């Protein structure tokens, strides 16, 4: 028996009603390959997201934006790029890889990463009224340049040691350690940020005669865990300046009796006296200048803004010592000339 017209009509009506009930677009979710990613300054990074279940997104509206939708990085609709939003910072630095859109995968590549690229990036897929997105947190890091250590005399038996380095991000963890690996409290820590967002750091520690003279400066990036170190060993002789003051006194006590003995021995020899006078004026600058030059090149003085009191104290001490030495040599030369004048 053949089906009647009414039964055939009812069959098509049922199919039509089922098509109205079943949605035309398949529901989906968006997931990212990583919730957060770390990249170094100057490198490039790829941020990827995936439709689940996998399906073609070539007909969808897809793209990436930064923090807020107004900060659009890249947007495509039906495979064509849409211009709009605040894209100046990413112009000529970003590429949307669409080769895998057929399986629902989209990748954003950012070149020449800078500090200002750090933040949250949203990957979105829109198909009709269905909208889903995934969020990725991008962290930017920079490992600083070579470290520099400067020494600054801060007193009779003290030295201020400064350690500096630039090009860090974020702010590095800074600490001093002694030869046994124990942490030494810092005297000061300062930093400033340049136009590129990179940080320049400086740290100091005051070393005294009764402390460990071997110290290591450690800067550590808190994001990557990378660190840089620089060490310095200060010889004990630098902390014993008082010993040299006693040596000057000893030399003085030796010179005075020596002059008296010289007066007795060479009283009859005027030529010897003239020769000694000429040699004295030649040898004094010849001996003093090399000592000054060695000390000047060995100890480089670098002043921190927070350490001006220490620098002032050091300048006062040095001025006092130089004044005493100048008076000593003036009196010595004057006395020598007066002594020799009586022989001539």
Tab-separated table of C-alpha atoms in Angstrom:
chain	number	residue	atom	x	y	z
A	1	UNK	CA	0.000	0.000	0.000
A	2	UNK	CA	1.427	3.394	-1.057
A	3	UNK	CA	1.672	6.172	1.542
A	4	UNK	CA	-1.001	8.808	1.332
A	5	UNK	CA	-0.318	12.451	0.586
A	6	UNK	CA	-1.097	13.485	4.167
A	7	UNK	CA	1.522	11.131	5.633
A	8	UNK	CA	4.211	12.436	3.241
A	9	UNK	CA	3.350	16.014	4.149
A	10	UNK	CA	3.572	15.197	7.843
A	11	UNK	CA	7.033	13.685	7.319
A	12	UNK	CA	8.414	16.889	5.736
A	13	UNK	CA	6.814	19.045	8.429
A	14	UNK	CA	8.558	16.984	11.129
A	15	UNK	CA	11.938	17.387	9.412
A	16	UNK	CA	11.399	21.153	9.123
A	17	UNK	CA	10.537	21.428	12.816
A	18	UNK	CA	13.677	19.480	13.765
A	19	UNK	CA	15.822	21.842	11.720
A	20	UNK	CA	14.311	24.779	13.588
A	21	UNK	CA	15.049	23.192	16.970
A	22	UNK	CA	18.672	22.189	16.204
A	23	UNK	CA	20.963	25.307	16.123
A	24	UNK	CA	22.639	26.080	12.859
A	25	UNK	CA	26.000	26.941	14.463
A	26	UNK	CA	27.852	24.471	16.653
A	27	UNK	CA	28.693	25.594	20.208
A	28	UNK	CA	32.414	25.949	20.986
A	29	UNK	CA	34.900	27.073	23.628
A	30	UNK	CA	38.331	28.697	23.313
A	31	UNK	CA	41.435	27.570	25.176
A	32	UNK	CA	45.010	28.886	25.143
A	33	UNK	CA	48.145	26.795	24.928
A	34	UNK	CA	49.558	28.558	28.017
A	35	UNK	CA	47.959	30.731	30.659
A	36	UNK	CA	51.135	32.819	30.924
A	37	UNK	CA	54.328	33.169	28.921
A	38	UNK	CA	57.706	34.826	29.560
A	39	UNK	CA	59.764	36.452	26.798
A	40	UNK	CA	63.008	38.442	26.835
A	41	UNK	CA	63.288	41.996	25.519
A	42	UNK	CA	64.173	42.124	21.811
A	43	UNK	CA	62.937	38.603	21.040
A	44	UNK	CA	59.660	37.548	19.374
A	45	UNK	CA	56.793	35.592	20.888
A	46	UNK	CA	53.898	33.490	19.580
A	47	UNK	CA	50.552	33.416	21.399
A	48	UNK	CA	48.199	30.605	20.327
A	49	UNK	CA	44.606	29.638	21.056
A	50	UNK	CA	42.388	26.764	19.886
A	51	UNK	CA	38.692	26.117	19.301
A	52	UNK	CA	37.200	23.151	21.109
A	53	UNK	CA	35.889	20.986	19.589
A	54	UNK	CA	38.186	21.603	16.587
A	55	UNK	CA	36.309	23.176	13.686
A	56	UNK	CA	36.881	25.637	10.894
A	57	UNK	CA	37.036	29.309	11.867
A	58	UNK	CA	37.646	30.698	8.384
A	59	UNK	CA	34.137	32.179	8.246
A	60	UNK	CA	34.291	33.651	11.764
A	61	UNK	CA	35.313	37.011	13.152
A	62	UNK	CA	38.635	36.346	14.939
A	63	UNK	CA	41.449	38.394	16.456
A	64	UNK	CA	43.494	39.543	19.440
A	65	UNK	CA	43.216	42.587	21.668
A	66	UNK	CA	45.260	43.887	24.592
A	67	UNK	CA	43.676	44.377	28.048
A	68	UNK	CA	40.595	46.095	26.575
A	69	UNK	CA	38.827	45.638	23.247
A	70	UNK	CA	39.685	49.241	22.330
A	71	UNK	CA	43.371	48.188	22.231
A	72	UNK	CA	42.981	45.971	19.194
A	73	UNK	CA	46.102	44.196	17.953
A	74	UNK	CA	44.782	42.155	14.983
A	75	UNK	CA	41.272	41.351	13.715
A	76	UNK	CA	40.083	39.306	10.725
A	77	UNK	CA	36.604	38.568	9.390
A	78	UNK	CA	36.031	35.935	6.720
A	79	UNK	CA	39.795	35.811	6.184
A	80	UNK	CA	40.176	39.566	5.561
A	81	UNK	CA	41.955	41.987	7.866
A	82	UNK	CA	39.863	44.660	9.581
A	83	UNK	CA	41.548	47.940	10.466
A	84	UNK	CA	40.567	49.774	13.597
A	85	UNK	CA	41.358	50.256	17.241
A	86	UNK	CA	44.642	51.404	18.774
A	87	UNK	CA	47.145	49.482	16.644
A	88	UNK	CA	49.941	52.061	16.374
A	89	UNK	CA	52.137	50.305	18.949
A	90	UNK	CA	51.853	47.025	17.048
A	91	UNK	CA	52.023	48.294	13.489
A	92	UNK	CA	54.594	46.346	11.438
A	93	UNK	CA	55.416	44.243	14.513
A	94	UNK	CA	52.572	41.717	14.573
A	95	UNK	CA	51.417	38.940	12.259
A	96	UNK	CA	48.304	36.777	12.597
A	97	UNK	CA	49.086	33.239	11.434
A	98	UNK	CA	45.901	31.963	9.758
A	99	UNK	CA	47.209	28.739	8.218
A	100	UNK	CA	45.526	26.628	10.900
A	101	UNK	CA	42.168	28.431	10.968
A	102	UNK	CA	40.697	25.458	9.126
A	103	UNK	CA	41.042	23.428	12.325
A	104	UNK	CA	40.234	26.317	14.675
A	105	UNK	CA	43.766	27.302	15.670
A	106	UNK	CA	45.009	30.915	15.615
A	107	UNK	CA	48.466	32.304	16.471
A	108	UNK	CA	49.607	35.886	17.047
A	109	UNK	CA	53.307	36.575	16.503
A	110	UNK	CA	54.850	39.749	17.997
A	111	UNK	CA	58.336	40.849	16.933
A	112	UNK	CA	60.905	42.965	18.787
A	113	UNK	CA	59.323	42.676	22.206
A	114	UNK	CA	59.650	45.706	24.479
A	115	UNK	CA	58.840	46.331	28.134
A	116	UNK	CA	55.578	48.014	27.157
A	117	UNK	CA	54.250	44.814	25.514
A	118	UNK	CA	53.733	43.194	28.916
A	119	UNK	CA	50.107	42.554	29.861
A	120	UNK	CA	47.050	40.403	29.142
A	121	UNK	CA	46.158	39.382	25.588
A	122	UNK	CA	42.659	38.193	24.646
A	123	UNK	CA	42.076	35.748	21.795
A	124	UNK	CA	38.459	35.791	20.559
A	125	UNK	CA	36.260	33.877	18.107
A	126	UNK	CA	32.839	35.156	17.070
A	127	UNK	CA	30.372	33.186	14.970
A	128	UNK	CA	27.022	34.918	14.676
A	129	UNK	CA	25.778	35.495	18.215
A	130	UNK	CA	28.268	33.046	19.710
A	131	UNK	CA	31.343	34.686	21.230
A	132	UNK	CA	34.145	33.041	23.219
A	133	UNK	CA	37.642	34.151	24.217
A	134	UNK	CA	40.759	33.006	26.068
A	135	UNK	CA	43.217	35.127	28.045
A	136	UNK	CA	47.005	34.867	28.089
A	137	UNK	CA	49.312	36.751	30.462
A	138	UNK	CA	52.545	37.892	28.787
A	139	UNK	CA	55.513	38.654	31.051
A	140	UNK	CA	58.511	40.564	29.671
A	141	UNK	CA	61.960	40.285	31.258
A	142	UNK	CA	65.404	41.752	30.644
A	143	UNK	CA	68.746	40.551	31.977
A	144	UNK	CA	70.995	43.462	32.847
A	145	UNK	CA	74.333	44.487	31.395
A	146	UNK	CA	77.752	43.818	32.910
A	147	UNK	CA	78.146	44.826	36.536
A	148	UNK	CA	80.595	47.470	37.738
A	149	UNK	CA	82.129	47.792	41.194
A	150	UNK	CA	83.668	51.017	42.512
A	151	UNK	CA	85.535	51.653	45.758
A	152	UNK	CA	85.179	54.838	47.740
A	153	UNK	CA	87.227	55.558	50.893
A	154	UNK	CA	84.768	56.553	53.590
A	155	UNK	CA	87.016	56.979	56.600
A	156	UNK	CA	90.313	55.994	58.150
A	157	UNK	CA	89.480	52.282	58.258
A	158	UNK	CA	86.351	52.102	56.090
A	159	UNK	CA	85.495	51.659	52.423
A	160	UNK	CA	82.214	52.167	50.620
A	161	UNK	CA	81.759	49.536	47.889
A	162	UNK	CA	79.275	50.358	45.113
A	163	UNK	CA	77.809	47.897	42.619
A	164	UNK	CA	75.832	49.077	39.579
A	165	UNK	CA	74.223	47.584	36.479
A	166	UNK	CA	71.677	48.752	33.892
A	167	UNK	CA	69.134	47.199	31.544
A	168	UNK	CA	67.040	45.169	34.038
A	169	UNK	CA	63.320	44.405	34.069
A	170	UNK	CA	61.528	43.951	36.335
A	171	UNK	CA	63.454	45.335	39.316
A	172	UNK	CA	66.150	42.849	40.247
A	173	UNK	CA	66.610	41.380	43.715
A	174	UNK	CA	69.867	42.919	44.993
A	175	UNK	CA	72.034	41.598	47.802
A	176	UNK	CA	75.601	41.493	49.090
A	177	UNK	CA	77.240	38.246	50.238
A	178	UNK	CA	80.500	37.589	52.047
A	179	UNK	CA	83.081	34.882	51.315
A	180	UNK	CA	81.010	32.328	53.284
A	181	UNK	CA	77.819	33.080	51.353
A	182	UNK	CA	76.131	34.972	54.194
A	183	UNK	CA	74.049	38.009	53.309
A	184	UNK	CA	75.454	41.442	54.236
A	185	UNK	CA	73.002	44.306	54.913
A	186	UNK	CA	73.193	46.993	52.236
A	187	UNK	CA	73.842	50.624	53.081
A	188	UNK	CA	71.609	51.881	50.252
A	189	UNK	CA	69.720	50.758	47.147
A	190	UNK	CA	68.656	53.152	44.401
A	191	UNK	CA	67.298	52.774	40.860
A	192	UNK	CA	65.821	54.763	37.988
A	193	UNK	CA	63.917	53.879	34.797
A	194	UNK	CA	64.990	55.063	31.349
A	195	UNK	CA	62.842	55.954	28.330
A	196	UNK	CA	62.762	52.306	27.177
A	197	UNK	CA	61.365	51.168	30.521
A	198	UNK	CA	64.597	49.442	31.578
A	199	UNK	CA	65.856	49.824	35.139
A	200	UNK	CA	69.320	50.974	36.193
A	201	UNK	CA	70.261	49.775	39.671
A	202	UNK	CA	72.931	50.743	42.192
A	203	UNK	CA	73.672	49.244	45.599
A	204	UNK	CA	76.324	49.995	48.213
A	205	UNK	CA	77.775	48.487	51.379
A	206	UNK	CA	80.132	49.931	54.008
A	207	UNK	CA	83.088	47.683	54.840
A	208	UNK	CA	85.022	48.224	58.050
A	209	UNK	CA	88.314	46.851	59.292
A	210	UNK	CA	86.606	44.195	61.421
A	211	UNK	CA	84.377	42.851	58.622
A	212	UNK	CA	84.958	40.390	55.800
A	213	UNK	CA	86.915	42.148	53.054
A	214	UNK	CA	85.707	39.763	50.318
A	215	UNK	CA	82.223	40.640	49.052
A	216	UNK	CA	80.069	39.583	46.108
A	217	UNK	CA	77.327	41.674	44.516
A	218	UNK	CA	74.323	39.614	43.298
A	219	UNK	CA	71.515	40.855	41.018
A	220	UNK	CA	68.701	38.348	40.311
A	221	UNK	CA	65.767	38.651	37.899
A	222	UNK	CA	62.635	37.584	39.861
A	223	UNK	CA	60.786	36.404	36.723
A	224	UNK	CA	63.403	34.234	34.998
A	225	UNK	CA	65.593	33.414	37.990
A	226	UNK	CA	68.707	34.463	36.047
A	227	UNK	CA	71.346	36.327	37.994
A	228	UNK	CA	74.639	38.142	37.562
A	229	UNK	CA	77.451	38.393	40.089
A	230	UNK	CA	80.588	40.426	40.583
A	231	UNK	CA	83.040	40.078	43.444
A	232	UNK	CA	85.868	42.105	44.901
A	233	UNK	CA	88.561	41.332	47.461
A	234	UNK	CA	89.982	44.287	49.374
A	235	UNK	CA	93.497	43.726	50.747
A	236	UNK	CA	94.009	44.402	54.440
A	237	UNK	CA	96.539	47.083	53.595
A	238	UNK	CA	93.714	49.406	52.492
A	239	UNK	CA	92.201	49.309	55.976
A	240	UNK	CA	95.458	50.024	57.809
A	241	UNK	CA	95.926	53.654	56.898
A	242	UNK	CA	96.690	54.452	60.555
A	243	UNK	CA	99.784	52.292	60.209
A	244	UNK	CA	101.073	54.594	57.501
A	245	UNK	CA	100.594	57.622	59.745
A	246	UNK	CA	102.852	55.960	62.294
A	247	UNK	CA	105.326	55.211	59.516
A	248	UNK	CA	105.444	58.898	58.602
A	249	UNK	CA	106.251	59.713	62.221
A	250	UNK	CA	108.956	57.057	62.241
A	251	UNK	CA	110.452	58.462	59.037
A	252	UNK	CA	110.450	61.915	60.576
A	253	UNK	CA	112.261	60.648	63.653
A	254	UNK	CA	114.835	59.005	61.401
A	255	UNK	CA	115.347	62.040	59.160
A	256	UNK	CA	116.038	64.515	61.978
A	257	UNK	CA	118.899	62.507	63.544
A	258	UNK	CA	120.095	61.756	60.025
A	259	UNK	CA	120.393	65.459	59.270
A	260	UNK	CA	122.417	65.987	62.428
A	261	UNK	CA	124.757	63.156	61.514
A	262	UNK	CA	124.979	64.516	57.962
A	263	UNK	CA	125.962	67.928	59.312
A	264	UNK	CA	128.865	66.428	61.191
A	265	UNK	CA	130.052	64.114	58.426
A	266	UNK	CA	129.969	66.522	55.503
A	267	UNK	CA	130.701	69.811	57.219
A	268	UNK	CA	134.013	70.072	55.382
A	269	UNK	CA	132.710	68.982	51.967
A	270	UNK	CA	130.752	71.824	50.326
A	271	UNK	CA	130.463	70.003	46.991
A	272	UNK	CA	128.726	67.072	48.668
A	273	UNK	CA	126.291	69.460	50.348
A	274	UNK	CA	125.371	71.155	47.066
A	275	UNK	CA	124.885	67.769	45.424
A	276	UNK	CA	122.563	66.635	48.206
A	277	UNK	CA	120.465	69.801	47.917
A	278	UNK	CA	120.059	69.398	44.162
A	279	UNK	CA	119.238	65.702	44.459
A	280	UNK	CA	116.680	66.368	47.185
A	281	UNK	CA	114.586	68.742	45.064
A	282	UNK	CA	114.708	66.268	42.176
A	283	UNK	CA	113.955	63.092	44.132
A	284	UNK	CA	110.988	64.419	46.139
A	285	UNK	CA	108.645	65.009	43.136
A	286	UNK	CA	110.008	61.943	41.351
A	287	UNK	CA	109.105	59.730	44.330
A	288	UNK	CA	105.777	61.353	45.204
A	289	UNK	CA	104.272	61.491	41.686
A	290	UNK	CA	104.377	57.685	40.994
A	291	UNK	CA	102.768	56.978	44.372
A	292	UNK	CA	100.012	59.493	43.632
A	293	UNK	CA	99.446	58.059	40.147
A	294	UNK	CA	99.188	54.456	41.406
A	295	UNK	CA	96.681	55.363	44.120
A	296	UNK	CA	94.661	57.507	41.718
A	297	UNK	CA	94.272	54.677	39.194
A	298	UNK	CA	93.743	51.928	41.751
A	299	UNK	CA	90.840	53.472	43.631
A	300	UNK	CA	88.081	54.973	41.507
A	301	UNK	CA	85.830	57.290	43.442
A	302	UNK	CA	82.145	57.151	42.582
A	303	UNK	CA	79.647	59.070	44.668
A	304	UNK	CA	76.069	58.009	45.322
A	305	UNK	CA	73.504	60.689	46.031
A	306	UNK	CA	72.615	59.033	49.346
A	307	UNK	CA	76.268	58.787	50.375
A	308	UNK	CA	77.275	62.441	50.277
A	309	UNK	CA	77.954	62.532	54.067
A	310	UNK	CA	80.490	59.723	53.695
A	311	UNK	CA	82.107	61.472	50.751
A	312	UNK	CA	82.349	64.750	52.694
A	313	UNK	CA	84.004	62.967	55.621
A	314	UNK	CA	86.527	61.354	53.302
A	315	UNK	CA	87.349	64.692	51.644
A	316	UNK	CA	87.853	66.308	55.053
A	317	UNK	CA	90.226	63.543	56.176
A	318	UNK	CA	92.236	63.690	52.965
A	319	UNK	CA	92.502	67.488	53.135
A	320	UNK	CA	93.706	67.264	56.726
A	321	UNK	CA	96.352	64.658	55.898
A	322	UNK	CA	97.609	66.586	52.859
A	323	UNK	CA	97.832	69.802	54.877
A	324	UNK	CA	99.889	68.077	57.560
A	325	UNK	CA	102.220	66.572	54.968
A	326	UNK	CA	102.675	69.905	53.189
A	327	UNK	CA	103.589	71.619	56.466
A	328	UNK	CA	105.945	68.784	57.340
A	329	UNK	CA	107.866	68.956	54.057
A	330	UNK	CA	107.930	72.764	54.098
A	331	UNK	CA	109.472	72.837	57.564
A	332	UNK	CA	111.836	70.016	56.638
A	333	UNK	CA	113.097	71.751	53.489
A	334	UNK	CA	113.363	75.112	55.232
A	335	UNK	CA	115.322	73.576	58.093
A	336	UNK	CA	117.583	71.731	55.682
A	337	UNK	CA	118.340	74.907	53.729
A	338	UNK	CA	119.063	76.846	56.910
A	339	UNK	CA	121.363	74.092	58.103
A	340	UNK	CA	123.255	73.899	54.841
A	341	UNK	CA	123.461	77.678	54.536
A	342	UNK	CA	125.679	77.772	57.554
A	343	UNK	CA	128.161	75.463	55.834
A	344	UNK	CA	128.402	77.435	52.574
